[in-house]
Coordinates of C-alpha atoms in Angstrom, one line a residue:
X1379 CA -34.6 9.8 34.8
X1380 CA -34.3 8.3 31.2
X1381 CA -36.2 11.2 29.8
X1382 CA -33.8 13.6 31.4
X1383 CA -30.8 11.7 29.9
X1384 CA -32.5 11.7 26.6
X1385 CA -32.9 15.5 26.7
X1386 CA -29.1 15.7 27.8
X1387 CA -28.1 13.5 24.8
X1388 CA -30.2 15.7 22.4
X1389 CA -28.7 18.9 23.7
X1390 CA -25.1 17.2 23.4
X1391 CA -25.9 16.2 19.9
X1392 CA -27.0 19.7 19.0
X1393 CA -23.8 21.1 20.6
X1394 CA -21.7 18.6 18.7
X1395 CA -23.5 19.8 15.3
X1396 CA -22.9 23.4 16.1
X1397 CA -19.2 22.7 16.9
X1398 CA -18.6 21.0 13.7
X1399 CA -20.5 23.6 11.6
X1400 CA -18.2 26.3 13.3
X1401 CA -15.0 24.9 12.1
X1402 CA -12.7 27.0 10.0
X1403 CA -11.4 26.0 6.6
X1404 CA -8.0 24.9 8.3
X1405 CA -9.8 22.8 10.9
X1406 CA -12.1 21.3 8.2
X1407 CA -9.7 20.6 5.4
X1408 CA -6.1 20.8 6.6
X1409 CA -5.9 20.0 10.2
X1410 CA -8.8 17.8 10.2
X1411 CA -9.7 15.0 12.4
X1412 CA -12.2 13.5 10.2
X1413 CA -10.9 10.2 9.0
X1414 CA -12.5 10.7 5.4
X1415 CA -10.6 14.1 5.0
X1416 CA -7.3 12.5 6.3
X1417 CA -7.7 9.6 3.8
X1418 CA -8.2 12.1 1.0
X1419 CA -5.0 13.7 2.3
X1420 CA -3.0 10.5 2.1
X1421 CA -4.3 9.8 -1.2
X1422 CA -3.4 13.1 -2.9
X1423 CA 0.0 13.0 -1.2
X1424 CA 0.7 9.4 -2.3
X1425 CA -0.5 10.4 -6.0
X1426 CA 2.1 13.3 -6.0
X1427 CA 4.7 10.9 -4.8
X1428 CA 3.9 8.2 -7.3
X1429 CA 4.3 11.0 -10.1
X1430 CA 7.6 11.7 -8.8
X1431 CA 8.8 8.1 -8.2
X1432 CA 7.7 6.9 -11.5
X1433 CA 9.2 9.9 -13.2
X1434 CA 12.6 9.0 -11.7
X1435 CA 12.2 5.3 -13.0
X1436 CA 11.7 6.6 -16.6
X1437 CA 14.8 8.8 -16.3
X1438 CA 17.1 5.9 -15.4
X1439 CA 15.3 3.5 -17.8
X1440 CA 16.2 6.0 -20.5
X1441 CA 19.7 5.7 -19.4
X1442 CA 19.7 1.9 -19.4
X1443 CA 17.8 1.4 -22.6
X1444 CA 19.3 4.3 -24.7
X1445 CA 22.6 5.0 -23.2
X1446 CA 23.9 7.3 -26.1
X1447 CA 20.7 9.4 -26.1
X1448 CA 21.1 13.1 -25.2
X1449 CA 19.4 14.1 -22.1
X1450 CA 20.1 17.8 -22.5
X1451 CA 16.4 18.6 -22.4
X1452 CA 16.3 17.5 -18.7
X1453 CA 18.8 20.1 -17.6
X1454 CA 16.3 22.7 -16.5
X1455 CA 15.0 19.9 -14.2
X1456 CA 18.3 18.3 -13.0
X1457 CA 20.8 21.1 -13.4
X1458 CA 24.3 20.0 -13.4
X1459 CA 23.4 16.2 -12.9
X1460 CA 23.0 16.3 -16.6
X1461 CA 26.5 17.1 -18.3
X1462 CA 27.0 19.6 -21.2
X1463 CA 27.1 16.7 -23.6
X1464 CA 23.7 15.5 -22.2
X1465 CA 24.8 12.5 -20.1
X1466 CA 23.3 11.5 -16.9
X1467 CA 25.8 11.8 -14.0
X1468 CA 26.6 8.3 -12.6
X1469 CA 26.3 9.3 -9.1
X1470 CA 22.9 10.9 -9.8
X1471 CA 21.9 7.8 -11.5
X1472 CA 22.3 5.8 -8.2
X1473 CA 20.5 8.5 -6.3
X1474 CA 17.5 8.1 -8.7
X1475 CA 17.4 4.3 -8.2
X1476 CA 17.7 4.9 -4.3
X1477 CA 14.9 7.5 -4.1
X1478 CA 12.5 5.7 -6.5
X1479 CA 12.8 2.5 -4.4
X1480 CA 12.1 4.5 -1.1
X1481 CA 9.3 6.6 -2.6
X1482 CA 7.4 3.6 -4.1
X1483 CA 7.7 1.3 -1.3
X1484 CA 7.2 3.5 1.7
X1485 CA 5.5 6.8 0.6
X1486 CA 3.2 5.5 -2.2
X1487 CA 2.4 1.9 -1.5
X1488 CA 2.6 1.9 2.4
X1489 CA 1.3 5.4 3.2
X1490 CA -0.7 6.0 0.0
X1491 CA -2.5 2.6 0.0
X1492 CA -2.8 1.7 3.6
X1493 CA -3.0 5.2 4.9
X1494 CA -5.8 5.9 2.3
X1495 CA -8.1 3.0 2.5
X1496 CA -7.5 2.1 6.3
X1497 CA -8.5 5.7 7.2
X1498 CA -11.5 6.0 4.9
X1499 CA -12.9 2.4 5.2
X1500 CA -12.5 1.2 8.8
X1501 CA -15.0 3.4 10.5
X1502 CA -17.3 3.3 7.5
X1503 CA -17.4 -0.4 7.3
X1504 CA -17.6 -1.3 10.9
X1505 CA -20.2 1.3 11.8
X1506 CA -18.1 3.9 13.8
X1507 CA -18.5 7.8 13.7
X1508 CA -14.7 8.1 13.3
X1509 CA -11.3 6.7 14.3
X1510 CA -10.7 5.9 18.0
X1511 CA -8.6 9.1 18.4
X1512 CA -9.2 11.8 15.7
X1513 CA -6.3 13.8 17.0
X1514 CA -3.8 10.9 16.7
X1515 CA -5.0 10.3 13.3
X1516 CA -4.5 13.9 12.2
X1517 CA -1.0 13.6 13.7
X1518 CA -0.2 10.4 11.8
X1519 CA -0.8 12.4 8.5
X1520 CA 1.1 15.5 9.5
X1521 CA 4.1 13.2 10.6
X1522 CA 4.0 11.6 7.1
X1523 CA 3.7 15.0 5.5
X1524 CA 6.7 16.1 7.4
X1525 CA 8.6 13.0 6.4
X1526 CA 7.7 13.9 2.8
X1527 CA 8.9 17.5 3.0
X1528 CA 12.3 16.3 4.4
X1529 CA 12.6 13.6 1.7
X1530 CA 11.5 16.0 -1.1
X1531 CA 14.0 18.6 0.2
X1532 CA 16.9 16.0 -0.1
X1533 CA 16.5 16.1 -3.9
X1534 CA 17.7 19.7 -4.0
X1535 CA 21.0 19.2 -2.2
X1536 CA 24.2 20.2 -4.2
X1537 CA 25.5 16.7 -3.2
X1538 CA 22.3 15.1 -4.3
X1539 CA 19.8 12.8 -2.1
X1540 CA 20.6 9.5 -0.7
X1541 CA 22.4 7.1 -3.1
X1542 CA 22.9 3.7 -1.4
X1543 CA 20.0 1.8 -2.6
X1544 CA 16.6 1.9 -0.9
X1545 CA 18.0 -0.8 1.4
X1546 CA 20.7 1.7 2.4
X1547 CA 23.2 -1.0 3.5
X1548 CA 26.3 0.1 5.4
X1549 CA 29.2 0.8 5.3
X1550 CA 28.3 2.9 2.3
X1551 CA 25.3 4.6 4.2
X1552 CA 27.1 4.8 7.5
X1553 CA 30.2 6.9 6.3
X1554 CA 29.3 10.3 5.2
X1555 CA 32.7 10.6 3.4
X1556 CA 32.1 7.4 1.4
X1557 CA 30.7 9.2 -1.8
X1558 CA 28.5 12.0 -2.6
X1559 CA 25.4 10.1 -1.8
X1560 CA 26.4 9.3 1.7
X1561 CA 26.5 13.0 2.8
X1562 CA 23.6 15.2 3.8
X1563 CA 21.3 13.5 1.5
X1564 CA 21.5 10.3 3.4
X1565 CA 21.2 12.1 6.7
X1566 CA 17.8 13.6 5.6
X1567 CA 16.7 10.1 4.3
X1568 CA 17.3 8.8 7.7
X1569 CA 15.5 11.7 9.6
X1570 CA 12.6 11.4 7.1
X1571 CA 12.2 7.7 7.6
X1572 CA 12.2 8.2 11.4
X1573 CA 9.3 10.5 11.1
X1574 CA 7.6 8.2 8.6
X1575 CA 7.9 5.3 11.0
X1576 CA 6.3 7.5 13.7
X1577 CA 3.4 8.3 11.5
X1578 CA 2.9 4.6 10.6
X1579 CA 3.0 3.7 14.4
X1580 CA 0.3 6.3 15.3
X1581 CA -2.0 5.3 12.5
X1582 CA -1.5 1.5 13.3
X1583 CA -2.5 1.9 16.9
X1584 CA -5.5 3.8 15.7
X1585 CA -6.7 1.2 13.3
X1586 CA -6.4 -1.7 15.8
X1587 CA -8.1 0.1 18.4
X1588 CA -10.9 1.2 16.3
X1589 CA -11.6 -2.2 14.8
X1590 CA -11.6 -3.8 18.3
X1591 CA -13.5 -1.3 20.2
X1592 CA -15.7 0.6 18.0
X1593 CA -17.8 -2.0 15.9
X1594 CA -21.4 -1.3 15.7
X1595 CA -24.3 -3.6 17.0
X1596 CA -24.1 -7.0 15.7
X1597 CA -20.8 -6.5 13.8
X1598 CA -18.9 -9.6 15.1
X1599 CA -15.5 -10.5 13.8
X1600 CA -17.2 -13.1 11.6
X1601 CA -19.2 -10.4 9.8
X1602 CA -16.2 -8.0 9.2
X1603 CA -15.7 -7.5 5.4
X1604 CA -12.3 -9.0 4.3
X1605 CA -11.1 -5.4 3.8
X1606 CA -11.3 -4.7 7.4
X1607 CA -9.5 -8.0 8.1
X1608 CA -6.6 -7.2 5.8
X1609 CA -6.1 -3.6 7.4
X1610 CA -6.3 -5.1 10.9
X1611 CA -3.5 -7.6 10.2
X1612 CA -1.6 -5.0 8.2
X1613 CA -1.7 -2.7 11.2
X1614 CA -0.4 -5.5 13.4
X1615 CA 2.4 -6.3 11.2
X1616 CA 3.4 -2.6 11.1
X1617 CA 3.2 -2.1 14.8
X1618 CA 5.5 -5.1 15.5
X1619 CA 8.1 -4.6 12.6
X1620 CA 8.4 -0.8 12.1
X1621 CA 10.1 -0.2 15.5
X1622 CA 12.9 -2.6 14.5
X1623 CA 13.5 -0.4 11.4
X1624 CA 13.4 2.5 13.7
X1625 CA 16.2 1.0 15.8
X1626 CA 18.3 0.2 12.8
X1627 CA 17.9 3.8 11.5
X1628 CA 18.8 5.2 15.0
X1629 CA 21.8 2.9 15.2
X1630 CA 22.9 4.1 11.8
X1631 CA 22.6 7.8 12.7
X1632 CA 24.8 7.0 15.7
X1633 CA 27.5 5.4 13.6
X1634 CA 27.4 8.4 11.2
X1635 CA 27.4 11.2 13.7
X1636 CA 28.4 10.0 17.1
X1637 CA 31.5 7.6 16.4
X1638 CA 30.0 4.5 17.3
X1639 CA 30.6 1.1 15.7
X1640 CA 27.5 -0.9 15.3
X1641 CA 27.7 -1.6 11.7
X1642 CA 31.5 -0.7 11.1
X1643 CA 34.7 -2.5 11.4
X1644 CA 38.1 -2.5 9.9
X1645 CA 37.2 0.2 7.3
X1646 CA 39.7 2.0 5.0
X1647 CA 39.0 4.9 3.0
X1648 CA 41.7 6.1 0.5
X1649 CA 44.3 3.8 2.2
X1650 CA 43.5 5.6 5.7
X1651 CA 42.2 3.2 8.5
X1652 CA 39.2 4.3 10.3
X1653 CA 39.1 3.7 14.2
X1654 CA 35.7 1.7 13.9
X1655 CA 36.0 -1.9 15.2
X1656 CA 33.6 -4.4 16.4
X1657 CA 30.6 -3.8 14.3
X1658 CA 29.0 -5.8 11.5
X1659 CA 27.1 -4.6 8.5
X1660 CA 25.2 -8.0 8.5
X1661 CA 23.5 -6.8 11.7
X1662 CA 21.9 -4.0 9.7
X1663 CA 20.7 -6.5 7.3
X1664 CA 19.0 -8.6 10.0
X1665 CA 17.3 -5.6 11.4
X1666 CA 16.3 -4.1 8.0
X1667 CA 14.7 -7.2 6.5
X1668 CA 12.9 -8.0 9.8
X1669 CA 10.8 -5.0 8.6
X1670 CA 11.6 -5.4 4.9
X1671 CA 9.8 -8.7 4.6
X1672 CA 6.7 -7.9 6.5
X1673 CA 6.8 -4.7 4.6
X1674 CA 6.0 -6.8 1.4
X1675 CA 2.8 -7.7 3.1
X1676 CA 2.2 -4.4 4.5
X1677 CA 1.8 -3.2 1.1
X1678 CA 0.2 -6.2 -0.3
X1679 CA -2.5 -7.2 2.2
X1680 CA -4.6 -4.0 1.9
X1681 CA -4.5 -4.5 -1.9
X1682 CA -5.8 -8.1 -1.3
X1683 CA -8.4 -7.1 1.1
X1684 CA -9.7 -4.4 -1.5
X1685 CA -9.5 -7.0 -4.2
X1686 CA -11.7 -9.4 -2.2
X1687 CA -14.6 -6.8 -1.7
X1688 CA -14.4 -5.6 -5.4
X1689 CA -14.5 -9.2 -7.0
X1690 CA -17.3 -10.3 -4.6
X1691 CA -19.3 -7.1 -5.5
X1692 CA -18.8 -7.4 -9.3
X1693 CA -19.0 -11.1 -9.6
X1694 CA -22.3 -10.9 -7.8
X1695 CA -21.3 -13.9 -5.8
X1696 CA -20.6 -14.5 -2.2
X1697 CA -16.6 -14.5 -1.6
X1698 CA -15.6 -18.2 -1.8
X1699 CA -13.9 -19.4 1.4
X1700 CA -14.4 -16.6 3.7
X1701 CA -12.8 -18.2 6.8
X1702 CA -10.0 -19.6 4.7
X1703 CA -9.3 -16.1 3.3
X1704 CA -8.8 -14.9 6.9
X1705 CA -6.8 -17.8 7.8
X1706 CA -4.6 -17.4 4.8
X1707 CA -4.0 -13.7 5.8
X1708 CA -3.2 -14.7 9.4
X1709 CA -0.8 -17.5 8.1
X1710 CA 1.0 -15.0 5.7
X1711 CA 1.3 -12.5 8.6
X1712 CA 2.9 -15.1 11.0
X1713 CA 5.2 -16.5 8.2
X1714 CA 6.2 -13.0 7.2
X1715 CA 8.2 -12.6 10.4
X1716 CA 10.2 -15.7 10.3
X1717 CA 11.5 -15.7 6.7
X1718 CA 13.4 -12.3 6.6
X1719 CA 17.0 -14.0 6.1
X1720 CA 16.1 -15.4 2.5
X1721 CA 17.0 -11.9 1.5
X1722 CA 20.5 -12.8 3.0
X1723 CA 21.5 -16.2 1.3
X1724 CA 24.5 -14.4 -0.2
X1725 CA 25.9 -13.1 3.1
X1726 CA 27.7 -16.2 4.0
X1727 CA 25.1 -17.5 6.4
X1728 CA 25.5 -21.1 7.6
X1729 CA 24.0 -23.5 5.0
X1730 CA 21.6 -25.2 7.7
X1731 CA 20.3 -21.9 8.7
X1732 CA 19.9 -21.1 5.1
X1733 CA 17.8 -24.3 4.5
X1734 CA 15.6 -23.4 7.5
X1735 CA 14.9 -20.0 6.0
X1736 CA 14.2 -21.7 2.6
X1737 CA 11.7 -24.0 4.0
X1738 CA 9.7 -21.5 5.8
X1739 CA 9.9 -19.2 2.6
X1740 CA 8.3 -21.9 0.4
X1741 CA 5.8 -22.7 2.9
X1742 CA 4.3 -19.1 2.6
X1743 CA 3.3 -20.2 -1.0
X1744 CA 0.6 -22.3 0.6
X1745 CA -1.7 -19.5 2.2
X1746 CA -0.9 -17.3 -1.0
X1747 CA -2.1 -20.2 -3.1
X1748 CA -5.3 -20.4 -1.0
X1749 CA -6.1 -16.7 -1.8
X1750 CA -5.4 -17.2 -5.5
X1751 CA -7.6 -20.3 -5.7
X1752 CA -10.4 -18.5 -3.6
X1753 CA -10.3 -15.5 -6.0
X1754 CA -10.5 -17.7 -9.1
X1755 CA -13.3 -19.8 -7.5
X1756 CA -15.2 -16.5 -6.8
X1757 CA -15.0 -15.5 -10.2
X1758 CA -16.0 -18.8 -11.7
X1759 CA -19.6 -18.5 -13.3
X1760 CA -20.0 -15.1 -11.8
X1761 CA -22.3 -12.6 -13.3
X1762 CA -19.3 -10.3 -13.8
X1763 CA -19.8 -6.6 -14.1
X1764 CA -16.4 -5.3 -15.6
X1765 CA -16.2 -2.0 -14.0
X1766 CA -12.7 -0.4 -14.0
X1767 CA -12.2 -1.3 -10.4
X1768 CA -13.2 -4.9 -11.2
X1769 CA -10.6 -5.0 -14.0
X1770 CA -7.8 -3.7 -11.6
X1771 CA -8.8 -6.3 -9.1
X1772 CA -8.6 -9.2 -11.6
X1773 CA -5.4 -7.7 -12.9
X1774 CA -4.1 -7.6 -9.1
X1775 CA -4.8 -11.4 -9.0
X1776 CA -2.9 -12.0 -12.2
X1777 CA 0.2 -10.2 -11.1
X1778 CA 0.0 -11.8 -7.7
X1779 CA 0.0 -15.3 -9.1
X1780 CA 2.6 -14.6 -11.8
X1781 CA 4.8 -12.8 -9.5
X1782 CA 4.5 -15.2 -6.6
X1783 CA 5.6 -18.1 -9.0
X1784 CA 9.1 -16.5 -9.3
X1785 CA 9.2 -16.0 -5.6
X1786 CA 9.2 -19.9 -5.4
X1787 CA 12.4 -19.7 -7.5
X1788 CA 14.1 -17.2 -5.5
X1789 CA 13.1 -18.9 -2.4
X1790 CA 15.3 -21.6 -3.2
X1791 CA 18.8 -20.7 -1.9
X1792 CA 20.8 -22.6 -4.5
X1793 CA 19.0 -20.6 -7.2
X1794 CA 18.9 -17.4 -5.3
X1795 CA 22.6 -17.4 -4.9
X1796 CA 22.9 -17.2 -8.6
X1797 CA 20.1 -14.7 -9.4
X1798 CA 20.7 -12.4 -6.3
X1799 CA 21.1 -8.9 -7.5
X1800 CA 20.2 -9.5 -10.9
X1801 CA 17.2 -8.1 -12.8
X1802 CA 15.4 -11.4 -12.1
X1803 CA 14.9 -10.1 -8.6
X1804 CA 13.7 -6.6 -9.8
X1805 CA 11.2 -8.2 -12.2
X1806 CA 9.9 -10.4 -9.3
X1807 CA 9.3 -7.9 -6.7
X1808 CA 7.9 -5.4 -9.1
X1809 CA 5.2 -7.8 -10.2
X1810 CA 4.3 -9.3 -6.9
X1811 CA 4.9 -6.5 -4.6
X1812 CA 5.0 -3.0 -6.6
X1813 CA 2.6 -3.6 -9.5
X1814 CA 0.2 -6.0 -7.7
X1815 CA -0.2 -3.6 -4.8
X1816 CA -0.6 -0.6 -7.2
X1817 CA -3.4 -2.5 -8.9
X1818 CA -5.1 -2.9 -5.5
X1819 CA -4.7 0.8 -5.0
X1820 CA -6.3 1.5 -8.4
X1821 CA -9.2 -0.9 -7.7
X1822 CA -9.9 0.8 -4.5
X1823 CA -9.8 4.3 -5.9
X1824 CA -12.1 3.4 -8.7
X1825 CA -14.5 1.4 -6.5
X1826 CA -14.9 3.8 -3.7
X1827 CA -14.4 7.3 -5.4
X1828 CA -18.2 7.8 -5.3
X1829 CA -18.3 7.7 -1.6
X1830 CA -15.1 9.7 -1.4
X1831 CA -16.2 12.5 -3.7
X1832 CA -20.0 11.9 -4.5
X1833 CA -19.0 11.7 -8.2
X1834 CA -18.5 9.0 -10.8
X1835 CA -15.3 8.5 -12.6
X1836 CA -15.4 8.2 -16.4
X1837 CA -15.7 4.4 -17.0
X1838 CA -14.3 4.3 -20.6
X1839 CA -11.2 6.1 -19.4
X1840 CA -10.8 3.8 -16.5
X1841 CA -11.0 0.7 -18.9
X1842 CA -8.4 2.3 -21.3
X1843 CA -6.2 3.1 -18.3
X1844 CA -6.4 -0.5 -17.2
X1845 CA -5.4 -2.2 -20.6
X1846 CA -2.6 0.1 -21.2
X1847 CA -1.2 -0.3 -17.7
X1848 CA -1.8 -4.1 -17.5
X1849 CA -0.2 -4.9 -20.9
X1850 CA 2.6 -2.4 -20.1
X1851 CA 3.6 -4.0 -16.8
X1852 CA 4.0 -7.4 -18.2
X1853 CA 5.9 -5.9 -21.3
X1854 CA 8.3 -4.5 -18.7
X1855 CA 8.9 -7.1 -16.4
X1856 CA 8.6 -10.5 -18.2
X1857 CA 11.7 -9.6 -20.2
X1858 CA 13.5 -8.6 -17.1
X1859 CA 13.2 -12.2 -16.0
X1860 CA 15.1 -13.3 -19.1
X1861 CA 17.9 -10.7 -18.8
X1862 CA 18.2 -11.5 -15.1
X1863 CA 18.8 -15.3 -16.0
X1864 CA 21.5 -14.2 -18.5
X1865 CA 23.2 -12.5 -15.5
X1866 CA 22.4 -8.7 -15.9
X1867 CA 23.2 -7.2 -12.4
X1868 CA 21.2 -4.5 -10.7
X1869 CA 22.0 -0.9 -10.2
X1870 CA 24.6 -0.7 -12.9
X1871 CA 24.8 2.7 -14.7
X1872 CA 25.2 1.2 -18.3
X1873 CA 25.8 -2.2 -19.8
X1874 CA 27.6 -1.3 -23.0
X1875 CA 31.0 -1.9 -21.6
X1876 CA 30.6 -5.6 -21.4
X1877 CA 30.1 -8.2 -24.3
X1878 CA 27.7 -10.5 -22.5
X1879 CA 25.5 -7.5 -21.7
X1880 CA 25.7 -5.6 -24.8
X1881 CA 24.1 -8.3 -26.9
X1882 CA 20.9 -7.6 -24.8
X1883 CA 20.7 -3.9 -25.7
X1884 CA 17.6 -4.5 -27.9
X1885 CA 15.8 -6.0 -25.1
X1886 CA 16.8 -3.2 -22.7
X1887 CA 15.5 -0.7 -25.3
X1888 CA 12.3 -2.6 -25.7
X1889 CA 11.8 -2.5 -21.7
X1890 CA 12.5 1.2 -21.6
X1891 CA 9.9 1.9 -24.5
X1892 CA 7.3 -0.2 -22.6
X1893 CA 8.1 1.7 -19.5
X1894 CA 7.7 5.2 -21.1
X1895 CA 4.3 4.2 -22.6
X1896 CA 3.0 2.8 -19.2
X1897 CA 4.1 5.9 -17.5
X1898 CA 2.2 8.1 -20.1
X1899 CA -0.9 5.9 -19.5
X1900 CA -1.1 7.0 -16.0
X1901 CA -1.9 10.5 -17.1
X1902 CA -5.2 9.1 -18.3
X1903 CA -5.9 8.1 -14.6
X1904 CA -4.7 11.5 -13.4
X1905 CA -7.1 13.4 -15.8
X1906 CA -9.9 11.0 -15.0
X1907 CA -9.4 11.4 -11.2
X1908 CA -9.2 15.1 -10.9
X1909 CA -11.6 16.1 -13.6
X1910 CA -14.1 13.7 -12.1
X1911 CA -13.9 15.4 -8.7
X1912 CA -15.1 18.7 -10.3
X1913 CA -17.1 17.5 -13.4
X1914 CA -18.0 13.9 -12.9
X1915 CA -21.6 12.7 -12.8
X1916 CA -23.1 12.9 -9.4
X1917 CA -23.1 9.3 -7.8
X1918 CA -26.1 7.4 -6.6
X1919 CA -26.4 6.2 -3.3
X1920 CA -25.1 2.7 -4.0
X1921 CA -23.7 2.6 -7.5
X1922 CA -22.3 -0.9 -7.1
X1923 CA -25.3 -2.5 -5.3
X1924 CA -22.9 -3.5 -2.5
X1925 CA -23.8 -4.9 0.9
X1926 CA -21.3 -3.2 3.1
X1927 CA -22.3 -0.3 5.6
X1928 CA -20.3 2.5 3.8
X1929 CA -23.2 2.6 1.3
X1930 CA -25.8 3.1 3.9
X1931 CA -24.4 6.8 4.6
X1932 CA -25.2 9.9 2.7
X1933 CA -23.8 10.1 -0.7
X1934 CA -21.0 12.3 0.7
X1935 CA -21.1 11.7 4.4
X1936 CA -20.2 14.4 6.8
X1937 CA -18.1 14.2 10.1
X1938 CA -19.8 11.5 11.9
X1939 CA -20.8 9.6 8.8
X1940 CA -24.5 8.6 9.7
X1941 CA -27.0 11.5 10.2
X1942 CA -29.0 9.6 12.8
X1943 CA -28.5 6.3 14.6
X1944 CA -25.7 3.9 13.2
X1945 CA -27.4 0.9 11.6
X1946 CA -27.0 -2.5 13.3
X1947 CA -25.6 -5.5 11.5
X1948 CA -27.4 -8.8 11.0
X1949 CA -25.5 -10.8 8.5
X1950 CA -22.1 -11.1 6.8
X1951 CA -20.8 -8.9 4.1
X1952 CA -21.3 -11.3 1.1
X1953 CA -24.9 -12.1 0.6
X1954 CA -25.0 -11.8 -3.1
X1955 CA -27.1 -13.7 -5.6
X1956 CA -29.0 -15.8 -2.8
X1957 CA -31.7 -17.9 -4.1
X1958 CA -35.2 -16.7 -3.6
X1959 CA -34.0 -13.0 -2.8
X1960 CA -35.8 -10.1 -4.6
X1961 CA -32.6 -8.5 -5.3
X1962 CA -29.1 -10.0 -6.1
X1963 CA -27.7 -8.3 -2.9
X1964 CA -28.7 -8.0 0.7
X1965 CA -27.1 -5.3 2.7
X1966 CA -25.7 -6.1 6.0
X1967 CA -28.1 -4.0 8.1
X1968 CA -31.1 -5.9 6.8
X1969 CA -32.5 -8.4 9.4
X1970 CA -33.1 -12.0 8.4
X1971 CA -36.7 -11.5 9.6
X1972 CA -37.3 -9.2 6.4
X1973 CA -35.8 -11.9 4.0
X1974 CA -37.7 -15.1 4.9
X1975 CA -38.0 -16.1 1.3
X1976 CA -34.0 -16.4 0.9
X1977 CA -32.9 -17.5 4.4
X1978 CA -31.1 -20.7 5.0
X1979 CA -32.3 -22.8 8.1
X1980 CA -29.5 -21.8 10.2
X1981 CA -30.2 -18.1 9.3
X1982 CA -33.8 -18.5 10.3
X1983 CA -32.5 -19.3 13.7
X1984 CA -30.7 -16.1 14.0
X1985 CA -34.0 -14.2 13.8
X1986 CA -34.4 -14.8 17.5
X1987 CA -31.2 -12.7 18.2
X1988 CA -32.3 -9.6 16.3
X1989 CA -33.9 -8.0 19.1
X1990 CA -31.0 -8.5 21.3
X1991 CA -28.7 -6.9 18.6
X1992 CA -31.0 -3.9 18.2
X1993 CA -31.0 -3.3 22.0
X1994 CA -27.1 -3.7 22.3
X1995 CA -25.3 -0.6 23.7
X1996 CA -22.4 0.4 21.5
X1997 CA -19.9 3.2 21.4
X1998 CA -21.1 6.4 19.7
X1999 CA -18.0 8.4 20.0
X2000 CA -19.5 11.7 19.6
X2001 CA -21.9 11.2 22.6
X2002 CA -19.1 10.0 24.6
X2003 CA -17.1 13.1 23.8
X2004 CA -19.8 15.2 25.5

C-alpha cells in the first residue's frame, strides 16, 4: 500500500511540475500565485509610489523654504496648478500635503514594506512551499493595484485630488462643496482606501494562517526568526484595526452622498444652514486613530523584525534577548490599541481621560526601550560586517531611538497641547515612523536582494546611498523640532506673512536644501537596484553566511521554493559564533548530532528528538493540492 501511495505521490509531483512549466507569461509574472513574484510586485509598486510621494514633498518644501522662487518649470507637469507668475496654487499645496502623507503611510510603508517582505520571507523562513492561499495572495496584490490606480487617477482631476490632510478630518472631508479638494478627489480617495483595506485584510489572513499552519518539521514558535514574529504580529494588528478604518470611511461616504449625519451637525456654508444634525466629527477621530496608532506599528514592526535579522547576521552574534524581543513586540502590539486618544488631547476630552491615555502612552516606551537595548547589546563587541543592509539596520535603530525620545514629550498631554499641529509633531513621526521604517525597508532590500533576483547589488553605491540618506534625514528633521517649539504650525502655505515665523526663513531654506539633496540620493538606490537586476554579479548560495531556511533554497528558487524535500529545523535562528564550532554560523537545518563540538549541555539532550522531528508529517501544499 505504501509503495502505491509513493507512486501516486511521484505522479502527482510530475503533474504539478508540468502544470507550472505550462504557465503562460501572464500566469507566471502578472497574475501569479507565487509568493515571491507577488512580493516583487508589491516592491516595484511601492518604489514607484515612493518616487511620486517624495517628489510631492520636495515641491511643497520648495514652496515653504523658497516662497519667492519661480516654479514655472513645473507647469508642464502640474499645468494650471502653477500660475503664470510661477506660483504654486494654495489649494494644490494642501492636496500635495494630503497625497504625500497618504502615499507614504499606506502605499509605501504599509503595502510596500509589509506586503513585500511578509510575502517573500514567510514561506521561505518557515519552510513552506507557498502561502496558505496563493489565489487570495494574488487578489491581495491586485486589490492594492486597483487602489493605486484609483488614487493615481485622482491626481489628474480638474479640481485636484483630496486636500483635507492625510487624516481627512470631517467636516472638510464630509462636505463635497466645502472646497476644491473636498470634491471628486476626496471621493476617489475614499474608494481607493476601501480597496486598499480589502487588500490588507486578504494579505493579513493569509500571513497568519501560513505561519500557524504551514511551518516545516521542527519549526516551533520558539525557533521562528524574529522577522516572522514581527510579520505575524503586524498581520494581527492589521486584521483587528483596518476594519475600523473601513467603517469610518464607509460612514464618511454615507455623509457625503446619502444625507446621513454621522460626523455632521449644525454646519453653515456661506451663511446657509445645512440640515445635518446629531453627528460629531470627534467620532471620526476616534475611529480613525483606533487604526491610526496601530498603523504606526504596522509600518514599524516589520522594519524592526528585518533589523533584528540583519543585525544578528552581520554582527556575527546571537540576537540578545530573543524572548524579550518577542515579548516587547507583543507588548507594543497590545498597548497600540489602547493609546489612540493621545492624538486627540486638543479635542476637549475630559482631563482625567487624557491622563489615562497619557499614562498608557508613556508605558509604551518600556517595550520600545527593550528593543533598543537589545539591539545595542547585540552589536556590542560583535565582529561587525558593514554591508549596506547592516548600515541601514543600524541607522534604523538610531532613528527609532531618537524619534522615540520626542514621542515621550508628545505623550505628555500638557506639552502636547502646546506642540500639537506644529512642526515638532512632523519631525517626530517622520523620524520614528517614516524614516525608521524606510530604513528597515532599505535594509531588507539590500539583504535579501540576492535571494529575490539572484544578483548582488553594488556595495559601494549602497554605502554612499546610506550616508547621504542618513545625514540628510537628520538635517531635515532635527531643525524641524526647533521651529516646532517656536510655534511653526503645520500645513500652512507660507510663513512670510508673520513676523514670528519670518525670522526662521533661513532655517526653512536649510531644511528644503537638505530635503532636495536627500531626494536626489535616492536615485543612487534606484540605479543600483534596477541595474543590478540585469547586470549585477551572480549571487552565491548564501552570501551573508546566514542561518535561516531561505538560504537553503536554490539561488533563485522556483515556485515551490525547494526542489526536493523541505528541510527540517533542529535549532533556533541565531547560532552565530558558537565556541567550538567549525564555522561562525550553524544553519537551522543542521542537527545537533552533527555539531557535538559546539553543543551546550541542554542541546545534547535534544539529539534524542531528531529522529522524531525527521519523521514528523507536515503540510506540503503541492502534494495536498493533488
